[in-house]
XYZ file of N, CA, C and O in Angstrom:
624
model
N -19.091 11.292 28.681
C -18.313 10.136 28.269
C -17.608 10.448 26.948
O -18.284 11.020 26.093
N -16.447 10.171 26.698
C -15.866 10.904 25.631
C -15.600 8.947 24.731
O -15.220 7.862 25.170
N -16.078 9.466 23.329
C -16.322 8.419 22.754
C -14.718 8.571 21.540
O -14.344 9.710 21.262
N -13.944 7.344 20.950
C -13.151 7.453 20.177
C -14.176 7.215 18.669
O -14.961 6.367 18.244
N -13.672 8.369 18.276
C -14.232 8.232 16.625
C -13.808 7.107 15.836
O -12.724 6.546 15.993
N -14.760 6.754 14.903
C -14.258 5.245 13.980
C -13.279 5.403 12.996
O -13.105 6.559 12.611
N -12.752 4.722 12.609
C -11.775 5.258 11.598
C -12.869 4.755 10.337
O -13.796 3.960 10.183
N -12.031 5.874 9.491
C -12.884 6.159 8.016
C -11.642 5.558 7.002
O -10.596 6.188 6.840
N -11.898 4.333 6.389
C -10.979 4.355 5.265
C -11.497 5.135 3.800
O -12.523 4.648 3.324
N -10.929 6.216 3.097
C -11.162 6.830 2.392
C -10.266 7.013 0.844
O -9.067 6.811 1.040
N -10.486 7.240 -0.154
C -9.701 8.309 -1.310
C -8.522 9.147 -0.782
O -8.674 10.301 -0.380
N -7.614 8.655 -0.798
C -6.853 10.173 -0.557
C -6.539 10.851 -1.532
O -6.300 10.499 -2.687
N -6.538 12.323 -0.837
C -6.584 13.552 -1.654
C -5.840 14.166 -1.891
O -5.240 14.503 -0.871
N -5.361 14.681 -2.953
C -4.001 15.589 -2.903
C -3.509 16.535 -1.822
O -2.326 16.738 -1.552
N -4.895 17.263 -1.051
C -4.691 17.771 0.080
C -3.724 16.841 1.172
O -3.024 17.370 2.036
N -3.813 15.560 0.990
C -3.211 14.469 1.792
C -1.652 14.295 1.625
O -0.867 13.695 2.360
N -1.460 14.875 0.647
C 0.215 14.499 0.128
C 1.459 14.517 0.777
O 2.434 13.802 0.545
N 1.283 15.725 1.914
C 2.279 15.457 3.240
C 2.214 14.328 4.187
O 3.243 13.936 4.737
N 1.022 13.759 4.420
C 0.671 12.611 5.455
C 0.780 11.516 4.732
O 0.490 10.494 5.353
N 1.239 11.312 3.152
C 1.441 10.366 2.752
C 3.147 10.292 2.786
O 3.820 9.276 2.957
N 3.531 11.389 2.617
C 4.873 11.442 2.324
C 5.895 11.446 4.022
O 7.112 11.263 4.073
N 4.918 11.720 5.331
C 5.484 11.104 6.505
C 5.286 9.564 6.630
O 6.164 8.730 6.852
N 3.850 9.341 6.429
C 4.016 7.859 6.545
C 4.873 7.007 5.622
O 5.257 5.891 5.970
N 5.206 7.608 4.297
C 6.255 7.234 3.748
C 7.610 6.711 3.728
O 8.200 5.812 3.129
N 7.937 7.733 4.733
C 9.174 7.952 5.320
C 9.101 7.200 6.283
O 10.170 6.597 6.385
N 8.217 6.842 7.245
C 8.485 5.839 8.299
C 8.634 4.547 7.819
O 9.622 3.835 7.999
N 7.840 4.320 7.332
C 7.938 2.950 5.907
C 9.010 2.589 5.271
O 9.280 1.494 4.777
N 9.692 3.683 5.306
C 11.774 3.622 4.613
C 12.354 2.857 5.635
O 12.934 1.774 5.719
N 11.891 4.094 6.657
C 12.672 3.664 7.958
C 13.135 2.450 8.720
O 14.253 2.123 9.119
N 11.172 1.497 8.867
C 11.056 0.626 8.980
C 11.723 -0.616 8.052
O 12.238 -1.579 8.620
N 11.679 -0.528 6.668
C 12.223 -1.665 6.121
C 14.125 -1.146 5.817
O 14.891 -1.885 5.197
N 14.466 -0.066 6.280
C 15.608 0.185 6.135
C 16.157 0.928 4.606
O 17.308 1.088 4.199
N 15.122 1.214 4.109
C 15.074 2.013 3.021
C 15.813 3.462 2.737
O 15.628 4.181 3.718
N 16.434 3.996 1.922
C 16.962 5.500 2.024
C 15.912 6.504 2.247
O 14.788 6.441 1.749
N 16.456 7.685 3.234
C 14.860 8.158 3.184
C 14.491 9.046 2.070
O 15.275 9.882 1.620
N 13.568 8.906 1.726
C 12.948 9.553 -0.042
C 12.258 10.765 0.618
O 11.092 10.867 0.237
N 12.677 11.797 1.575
C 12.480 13.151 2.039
C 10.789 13.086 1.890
O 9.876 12.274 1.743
N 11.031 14.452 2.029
C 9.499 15.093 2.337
C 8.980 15.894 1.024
O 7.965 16.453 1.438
N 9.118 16.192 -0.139
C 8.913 16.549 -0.942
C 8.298 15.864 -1.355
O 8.740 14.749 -1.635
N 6.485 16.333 -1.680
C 5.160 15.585 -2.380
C 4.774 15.960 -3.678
O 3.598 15.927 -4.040
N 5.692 16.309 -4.388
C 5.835 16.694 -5.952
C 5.300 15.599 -6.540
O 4.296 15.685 -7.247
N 6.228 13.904 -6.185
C 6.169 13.127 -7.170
C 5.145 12.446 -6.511
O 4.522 11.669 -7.234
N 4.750 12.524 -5.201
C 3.545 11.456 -4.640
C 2.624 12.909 -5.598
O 3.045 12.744 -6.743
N 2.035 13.653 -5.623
C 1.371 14.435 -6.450
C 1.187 13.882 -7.459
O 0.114 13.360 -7.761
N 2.230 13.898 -8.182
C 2.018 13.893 -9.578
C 1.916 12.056 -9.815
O 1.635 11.701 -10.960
N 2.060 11.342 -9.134
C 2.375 9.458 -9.286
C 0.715 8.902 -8.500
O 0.326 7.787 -8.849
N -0.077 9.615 -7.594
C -1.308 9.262 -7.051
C -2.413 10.310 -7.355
O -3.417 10.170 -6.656
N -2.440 11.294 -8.217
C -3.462 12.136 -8.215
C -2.962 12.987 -9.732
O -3.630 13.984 -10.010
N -2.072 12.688 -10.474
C -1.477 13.277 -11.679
C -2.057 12.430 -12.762
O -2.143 11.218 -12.561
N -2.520 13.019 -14.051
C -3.170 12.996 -14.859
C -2.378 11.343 -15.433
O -3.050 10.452 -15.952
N -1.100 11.258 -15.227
C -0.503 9.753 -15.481
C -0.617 9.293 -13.916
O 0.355 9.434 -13.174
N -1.739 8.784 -13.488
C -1.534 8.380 -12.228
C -0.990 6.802 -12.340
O -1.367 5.947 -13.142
N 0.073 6.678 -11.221
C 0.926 5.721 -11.394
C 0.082 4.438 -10.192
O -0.078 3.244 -10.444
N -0.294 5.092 -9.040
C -0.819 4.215 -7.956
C -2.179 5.215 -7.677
O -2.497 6.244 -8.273
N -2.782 4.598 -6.674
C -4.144 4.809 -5.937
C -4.093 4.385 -4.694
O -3.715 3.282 -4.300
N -4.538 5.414 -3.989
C -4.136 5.463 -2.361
C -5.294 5.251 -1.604
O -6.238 5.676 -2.271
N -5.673 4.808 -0.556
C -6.562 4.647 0.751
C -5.712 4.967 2.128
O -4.725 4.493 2.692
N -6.442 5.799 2.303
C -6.159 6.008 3.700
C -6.989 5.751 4.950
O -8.199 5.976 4.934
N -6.253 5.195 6.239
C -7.249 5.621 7.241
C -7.293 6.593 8.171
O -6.232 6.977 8.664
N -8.322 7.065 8.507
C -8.306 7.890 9.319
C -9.756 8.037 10.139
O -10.887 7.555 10.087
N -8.990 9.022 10.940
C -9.709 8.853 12.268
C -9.584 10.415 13.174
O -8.626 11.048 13.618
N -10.928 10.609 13.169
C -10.759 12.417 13.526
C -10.237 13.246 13.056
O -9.739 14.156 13.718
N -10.196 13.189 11.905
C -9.556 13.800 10.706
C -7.860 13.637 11.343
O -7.198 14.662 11.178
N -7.431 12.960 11.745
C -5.432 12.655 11.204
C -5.831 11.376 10.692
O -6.886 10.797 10.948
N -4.549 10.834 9.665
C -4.092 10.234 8.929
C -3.582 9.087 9.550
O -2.708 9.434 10.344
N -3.776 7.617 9.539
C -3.038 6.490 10.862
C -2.524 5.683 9.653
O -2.046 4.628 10.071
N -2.467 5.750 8.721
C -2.102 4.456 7.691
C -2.508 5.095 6.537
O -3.203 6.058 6.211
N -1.660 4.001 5.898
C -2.513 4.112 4.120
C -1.839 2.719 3.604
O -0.870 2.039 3.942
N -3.161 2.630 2.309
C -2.334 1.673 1.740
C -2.404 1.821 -0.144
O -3.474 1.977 -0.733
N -1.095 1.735 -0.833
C -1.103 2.157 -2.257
C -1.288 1.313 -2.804
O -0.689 0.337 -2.352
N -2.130 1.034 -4.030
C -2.171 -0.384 -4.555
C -1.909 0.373 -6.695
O -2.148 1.499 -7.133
N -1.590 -0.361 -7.125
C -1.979 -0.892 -8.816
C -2.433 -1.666 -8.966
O -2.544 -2.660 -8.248
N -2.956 -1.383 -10.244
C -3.604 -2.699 -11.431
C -2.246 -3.434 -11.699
O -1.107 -3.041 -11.443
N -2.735 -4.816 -12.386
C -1.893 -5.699 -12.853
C -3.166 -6.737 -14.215
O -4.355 -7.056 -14.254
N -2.113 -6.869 -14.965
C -3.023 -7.728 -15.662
C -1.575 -8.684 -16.236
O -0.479 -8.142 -16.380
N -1.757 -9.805 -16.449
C -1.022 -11.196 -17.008
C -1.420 -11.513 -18.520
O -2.153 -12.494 -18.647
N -1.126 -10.969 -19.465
C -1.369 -11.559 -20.227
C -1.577 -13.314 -20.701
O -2.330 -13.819 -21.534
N -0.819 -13.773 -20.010
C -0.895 -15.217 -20.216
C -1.477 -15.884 -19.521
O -1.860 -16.965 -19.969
N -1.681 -15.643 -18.610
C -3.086 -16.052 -17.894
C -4.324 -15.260 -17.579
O -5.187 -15.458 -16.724
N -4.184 -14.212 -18.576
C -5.729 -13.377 -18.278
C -5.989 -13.068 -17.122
O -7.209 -13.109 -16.966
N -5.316 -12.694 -15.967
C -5.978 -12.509 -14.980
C -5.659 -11.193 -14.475
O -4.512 -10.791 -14.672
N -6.470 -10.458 -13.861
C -6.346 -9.088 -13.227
C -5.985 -9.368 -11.839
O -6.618 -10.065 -11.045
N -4.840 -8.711 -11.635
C -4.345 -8.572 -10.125
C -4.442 -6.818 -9.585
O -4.543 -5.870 -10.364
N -4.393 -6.737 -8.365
C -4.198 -5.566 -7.381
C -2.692 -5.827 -6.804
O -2.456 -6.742 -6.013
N -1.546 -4.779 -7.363
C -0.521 -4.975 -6.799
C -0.343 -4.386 -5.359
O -0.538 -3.171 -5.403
N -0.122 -4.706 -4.436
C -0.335 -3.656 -3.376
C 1.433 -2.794 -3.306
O 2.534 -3.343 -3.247
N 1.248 -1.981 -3.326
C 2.472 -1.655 -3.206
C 3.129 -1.147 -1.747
O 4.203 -1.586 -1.335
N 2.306 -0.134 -1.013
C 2.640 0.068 0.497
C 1.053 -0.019 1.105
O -0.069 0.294 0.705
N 1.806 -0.794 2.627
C 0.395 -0.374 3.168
C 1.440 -0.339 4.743
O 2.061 -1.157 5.421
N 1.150 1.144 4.764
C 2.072 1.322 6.387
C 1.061 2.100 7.455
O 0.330 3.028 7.111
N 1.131 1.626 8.667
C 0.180 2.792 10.154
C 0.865 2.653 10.648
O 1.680 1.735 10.735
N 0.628 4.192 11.463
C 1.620 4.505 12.234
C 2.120 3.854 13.605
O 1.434 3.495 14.562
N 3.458 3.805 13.442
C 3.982 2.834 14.744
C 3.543 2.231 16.202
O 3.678 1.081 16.619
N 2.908 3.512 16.915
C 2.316 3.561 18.119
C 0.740 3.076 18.127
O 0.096 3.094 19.176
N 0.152 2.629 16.844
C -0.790 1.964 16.881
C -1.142 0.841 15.865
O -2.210 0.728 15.265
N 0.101 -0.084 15.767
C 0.439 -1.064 14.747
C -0.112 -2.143 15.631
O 0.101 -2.083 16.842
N -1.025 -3.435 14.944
C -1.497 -4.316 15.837
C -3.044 -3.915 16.007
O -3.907 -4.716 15.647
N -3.291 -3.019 16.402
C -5.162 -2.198 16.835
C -6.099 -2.702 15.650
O -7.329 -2.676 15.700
N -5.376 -3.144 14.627
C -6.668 -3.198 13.557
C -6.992 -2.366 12.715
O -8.171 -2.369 12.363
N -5.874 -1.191 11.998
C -5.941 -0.514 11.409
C -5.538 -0.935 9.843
O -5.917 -0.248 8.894
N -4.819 -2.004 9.693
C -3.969 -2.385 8.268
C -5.299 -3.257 8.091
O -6.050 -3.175 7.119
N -5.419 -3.867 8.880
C -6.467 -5.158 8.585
C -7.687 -4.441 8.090
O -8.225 -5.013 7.141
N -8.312 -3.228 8.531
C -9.129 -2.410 7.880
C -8.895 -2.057 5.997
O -9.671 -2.224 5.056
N -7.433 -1.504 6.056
C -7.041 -0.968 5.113
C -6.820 -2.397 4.077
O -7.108 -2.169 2.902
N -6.554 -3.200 4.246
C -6.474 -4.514 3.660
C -7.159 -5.188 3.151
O -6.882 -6.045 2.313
N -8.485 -4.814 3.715
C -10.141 -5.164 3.820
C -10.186 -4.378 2.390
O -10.232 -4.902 1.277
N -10.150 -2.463 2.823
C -11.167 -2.096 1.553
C -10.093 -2.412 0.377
O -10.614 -2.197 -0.717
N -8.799 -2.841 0.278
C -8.276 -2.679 -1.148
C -8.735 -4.070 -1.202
O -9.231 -4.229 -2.317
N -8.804 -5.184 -0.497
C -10.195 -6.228 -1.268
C -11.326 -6.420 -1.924
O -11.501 -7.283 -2.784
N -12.430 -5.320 -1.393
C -13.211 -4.971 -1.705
C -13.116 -4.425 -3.018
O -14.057 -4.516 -3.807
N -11.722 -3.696 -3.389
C -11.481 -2.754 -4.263
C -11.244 -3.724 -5.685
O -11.541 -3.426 -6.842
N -10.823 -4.550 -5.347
C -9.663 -6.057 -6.192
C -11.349 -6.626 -6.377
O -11.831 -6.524 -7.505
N -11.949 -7.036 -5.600
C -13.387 -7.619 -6.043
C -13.773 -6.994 -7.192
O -13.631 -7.385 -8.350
N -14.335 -5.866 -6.730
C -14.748 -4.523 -7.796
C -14.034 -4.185 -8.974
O -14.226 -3.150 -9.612
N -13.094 -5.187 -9.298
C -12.403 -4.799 -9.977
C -12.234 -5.949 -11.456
O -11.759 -5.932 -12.591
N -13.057 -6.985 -10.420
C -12.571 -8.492 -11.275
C -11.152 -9.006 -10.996
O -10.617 -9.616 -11.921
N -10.533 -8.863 -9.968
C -9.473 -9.472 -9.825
C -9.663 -10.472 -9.221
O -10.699 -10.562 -8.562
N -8.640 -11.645 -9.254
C -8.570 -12.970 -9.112
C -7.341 -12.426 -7.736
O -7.128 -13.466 -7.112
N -6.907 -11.821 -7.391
C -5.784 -11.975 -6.684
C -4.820 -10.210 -5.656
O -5.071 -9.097 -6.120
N -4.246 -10.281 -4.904
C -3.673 -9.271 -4.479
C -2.256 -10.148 -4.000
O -1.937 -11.109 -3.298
N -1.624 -9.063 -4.935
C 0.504 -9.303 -5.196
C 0.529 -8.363 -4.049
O -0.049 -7.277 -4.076
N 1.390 -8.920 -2.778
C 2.439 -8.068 -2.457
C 3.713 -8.528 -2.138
O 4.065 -9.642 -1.752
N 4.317 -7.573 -2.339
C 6.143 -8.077 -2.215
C 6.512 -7.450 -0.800
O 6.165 -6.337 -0.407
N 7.433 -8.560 0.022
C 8.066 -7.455 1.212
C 9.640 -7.987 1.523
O 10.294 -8.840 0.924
N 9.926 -7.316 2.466
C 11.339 -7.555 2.523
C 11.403 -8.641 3.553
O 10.968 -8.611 4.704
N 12.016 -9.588 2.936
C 12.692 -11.176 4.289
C 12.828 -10.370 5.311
O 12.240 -10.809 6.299
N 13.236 -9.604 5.442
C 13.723 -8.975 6.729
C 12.630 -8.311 8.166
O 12.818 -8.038 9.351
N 11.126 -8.270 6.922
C 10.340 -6.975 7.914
C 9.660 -8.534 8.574
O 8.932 -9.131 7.781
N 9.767 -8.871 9.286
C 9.179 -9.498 10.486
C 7.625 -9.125 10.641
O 6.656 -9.863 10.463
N 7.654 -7.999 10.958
C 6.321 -7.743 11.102
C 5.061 -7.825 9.995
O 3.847 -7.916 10.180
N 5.927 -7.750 8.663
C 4.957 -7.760 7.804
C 4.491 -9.312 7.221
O 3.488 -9.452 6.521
N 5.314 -10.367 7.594
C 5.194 -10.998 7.592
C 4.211 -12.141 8.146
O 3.659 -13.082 7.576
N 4.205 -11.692 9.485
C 2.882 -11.914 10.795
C 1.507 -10.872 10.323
O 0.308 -11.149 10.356
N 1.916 -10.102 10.059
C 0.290 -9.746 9.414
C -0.528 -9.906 8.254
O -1.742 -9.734 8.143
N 0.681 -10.413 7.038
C 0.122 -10.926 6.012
C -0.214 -12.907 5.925
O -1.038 -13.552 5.276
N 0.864 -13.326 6.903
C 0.257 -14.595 7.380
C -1.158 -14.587 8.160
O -2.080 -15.358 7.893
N -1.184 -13.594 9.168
C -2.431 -13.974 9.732
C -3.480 -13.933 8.573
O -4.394 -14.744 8.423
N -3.148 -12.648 7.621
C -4.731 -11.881 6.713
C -4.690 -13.220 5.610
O -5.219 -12.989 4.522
N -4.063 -14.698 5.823
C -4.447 -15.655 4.903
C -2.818 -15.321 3.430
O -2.500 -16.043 2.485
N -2.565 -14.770 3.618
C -1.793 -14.200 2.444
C -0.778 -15.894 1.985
O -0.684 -16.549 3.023
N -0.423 -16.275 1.367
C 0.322 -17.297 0.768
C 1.468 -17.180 0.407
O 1.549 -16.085 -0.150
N 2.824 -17.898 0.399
C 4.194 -17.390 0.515
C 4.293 -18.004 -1.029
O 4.069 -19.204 -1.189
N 4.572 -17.307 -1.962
C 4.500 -18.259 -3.563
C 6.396 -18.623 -3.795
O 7.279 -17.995 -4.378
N 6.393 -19.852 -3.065
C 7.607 -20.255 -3.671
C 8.623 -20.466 -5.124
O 9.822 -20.628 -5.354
N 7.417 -20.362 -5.867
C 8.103 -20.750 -7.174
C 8.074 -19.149 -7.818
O 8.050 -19.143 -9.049
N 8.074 -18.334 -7.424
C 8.429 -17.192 -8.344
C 9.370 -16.118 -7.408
O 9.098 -15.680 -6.290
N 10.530 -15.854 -8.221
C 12.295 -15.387 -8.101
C 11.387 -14.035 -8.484
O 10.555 -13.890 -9.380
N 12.028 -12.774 -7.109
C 11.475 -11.088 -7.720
C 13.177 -10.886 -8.065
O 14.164 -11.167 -7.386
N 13.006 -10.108 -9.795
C 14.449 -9.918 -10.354
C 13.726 -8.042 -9.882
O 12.653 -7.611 -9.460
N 15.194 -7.389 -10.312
C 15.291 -5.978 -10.125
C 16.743 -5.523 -11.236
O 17.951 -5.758 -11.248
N 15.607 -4.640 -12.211
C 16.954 -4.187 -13.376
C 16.922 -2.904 -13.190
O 15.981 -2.249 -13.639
N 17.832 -2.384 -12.569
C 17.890 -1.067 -12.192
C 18.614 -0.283 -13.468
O 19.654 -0.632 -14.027
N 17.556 1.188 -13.861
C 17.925 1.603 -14.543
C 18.742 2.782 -14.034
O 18.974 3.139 -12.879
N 19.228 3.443 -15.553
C 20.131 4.893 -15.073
C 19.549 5.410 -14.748
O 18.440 4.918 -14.540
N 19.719 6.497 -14.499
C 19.005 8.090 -13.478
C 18.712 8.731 -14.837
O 19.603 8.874 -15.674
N 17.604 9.068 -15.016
C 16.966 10.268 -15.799
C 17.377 11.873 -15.322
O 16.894 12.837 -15.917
């Protein structure tokens, strides 16, 4: 009887930096994003670099890679409160729906607990439909009263 292995949500590892940087790219794809190539220099140096910028979970399952999800700290000064920003949480297409985000969603809760946070920020695009139905189902709340601005700087 051939049994399917469980998926393991885990640390990802710098060894991981290509399977972050495909699921990446599908993640462009999906919200219509430019694609930010295959070069894992800056996921290197931004999730596992001595200035680490984010912190990654992945899932997986028989050792390949089905998702991940990137999160930051946040803290408010004015209201004291510690947040978990989530920043991506993408699996792969052909098994979107199975219960793999909802896993990954789970441990960066767990993670936000552990952390003293009061809360998990995520931002998505009006447009992604889908992310929308899965963060409604996972309870998520639509916060009407706060406008996301974007001050785009020059190119370094």
């Amino acid at each position: 009887m051939n049994t399917v292995p469980p998926v393991e949500i885990r640390e990802a590892q710098p060894d991981d930096a290509a399977e972050l940087a495909r699921l990446s790219r599908a993640l462009a794809v999906h919200v219509a994003d430019p694609d930010p190539g295959d070069d894992t220099s800056l996921i290197v140096a931004a999730c596992f670099g001595t200035e680490r910028w984010l912190d990654v979970l992945v899932a997986e399952q028989g050792g390949v890679i089905l998702g991940l999800a990137a999160y930051g700290r946040r803290f408010e000064l004015h209201t004291r409160q510690k947040t978990l920003w989530l920043a991506d949480l993408v699996v792969d297409e052909g098994i979107r729906g199975l219960g793999v985000g909802g896993l990954l969603l789970h441990a960066v809760k767990r993670r936000a607990l552990d952390l003293g946070c009061g809360a998990i920020v995520a931002d998505l695009w009006g447009s992604n439909i889908a992310a929308r139905v899965f963060y409604d189902h996972a309870g998520a709340r639509k916060v009407s009263d706060i406008e996301i601005r974007v001050i785009d700087l020059p190119s370094v």
